[in-house]
Amino acid sequence: MNSKPKILVVDDRPENIKAIQVVLQDQEVELITTTSGNDALKATLHHEFALALLDIQMPEMDGFELAAILREEAKTSHLPFIFISAVYTDNFNVFKGYEKGAFSFITKPFQPEILVNKVKFFVEKHQQELQLHKLNETLEEKNKELQFINRELESFSYSVSHDLRAPLRAVNGYSRILKEEYASYLNEEGNKLLGNIQYNANRMNSLIDDLLAFSRMGRKELQKTDVDMDSIVHEIASELKEATHHKATVTISSILPAEADQSLIRQVWINLISNAIKYSEKKEHPVVEIGSEKTENGTMYFVKDNGAGFDMEYASKLFGVFQRLHDQDDFEGTGIGLAIVQRIINRHGGRIWADAKVNEGANFYFTLPAAD
């Protein structure tokens, strides 16, 4: 199968066609030659052309009439063509050629280099368009595959939610009955083990909740609005104070507004602020500082604490699912919260990072691009 780009040559004089063939003989193209407008139209039915070279003065149908028909047909409406003429070279006819949709106009006699350069340009353009078309087809196929995978993941999430929660509910229910009705028959060690069963069942339930939240985060469509970040941060700080009765001193500088999905960005703040409070709670005077500053491309927000911190050697694990840098006995958690935060920030076109020192606290930063 010949994969060379095809060029349509239309001229009623064989000697002119031969001249064009000689000029373009070294080019990686295939010339399809016709001697009339009708034959040219028939050729367009059987071939895909990268370019057409049209003579103007022809019997029955001249080049202008042929060009008008080519522009009206869906298959050839975007076909680039060049008029080549020795007669219609005055300004009136040149402008008429451009009005008919010509991309260029060459008058005879012409220098071979002029025709070669123009042909090269349009052939390269055609090849780029073919590559782009193939890329679009590939992207469309990949998009269909992703849609299928997303449906499978959604189905899997529902399955996980139902199939794992059922036995967990049974474990919780039976252990509760055991504790309420048979605790007196168990010694101290037996009651302790029973408590461990309930604790781990509840923790498993929390893990399932967080996993489902993480999987849904990638599918939820962003609903961007103008968000009053200052108001949201003050609300969250107040709610956490009531819910945990922590002793941390939370200082909030002016928080700049943003264009974001309000519910998702609220989740970011909840995770970062609650983490800062949790990991600083063992300090004698825990302090959490929240603020923002304008950057060249948007806004940077930060949450800082003077708590447990972490070793920067393991910072690459910080935003991974189920990655924890502290022992579960020291600080409770499922290891998914920061992964959710990173996914939300990435979907907003921002980025998130952290720096810390062991026992000296951690600083979390995230950026959001400027509003459009």
Tab-separated table of C-alpha atoms in Angstrom, residues 140-160 212 215-216 218-220:
chain	number	residue	atom	x	y	z
A	140	GLU	CA	-10.602	8.857	22.210
A	141	GLU	CA	-9.895	5.141	22.611
A	142	LYS	CA	-7.976	5.794	25.820
A	143	ASN	CA	-10.840	7.934	27.062
A	144	LYS	CA	-13.267	5.087	26.422
A	145	GLU	CA	-10.947	2.710	28.268
A	146	LEU	CA	-10.733	5.129	31.199
A	147	GLN	CA	-14.512	5.479	31.295
A	148	PHE	CA	-14.805	1.690	31.394
A	149	ILE	CA	-12.170	1.464	34.147
A	150	ASN	CA	-13.949	4.175	36.132
A	151	ARG	CA	-17.219	2.267	35.883
A	152	GLU	CA	-15.425	-0.871	37.033
A	153	LEU	CA	-13.852	1.027	39.928
A	154	GLU	CA	-17.207	2.458	40.902
A	155	SER	CA	-18.713	-1.033	40.843
A	156	PHE	CA	-15.760	-2.300	42.877
A	157	SER	CA	-16.219	0.524	45.402
A	158	TYR	CA	-19.852	-0.389	45.932
A	159	SER	CA	-18.842	-4.035	46.241
A	160	VAL	CA	-16.151	-3.188	48.803
A	212	LEU	CA	-14.317	5.089	49.218
A	215	SER	CA	-11.907	6.704	44.977
A	216	ARG	CA	-14.840	9.113	44.654
A	218	GLY	CA	-11.210	11.363	41.229
A	219	ARG	CA	-14.712	11.093	39.741
A	220	LYS	CA	-16.372	14.108	41.331
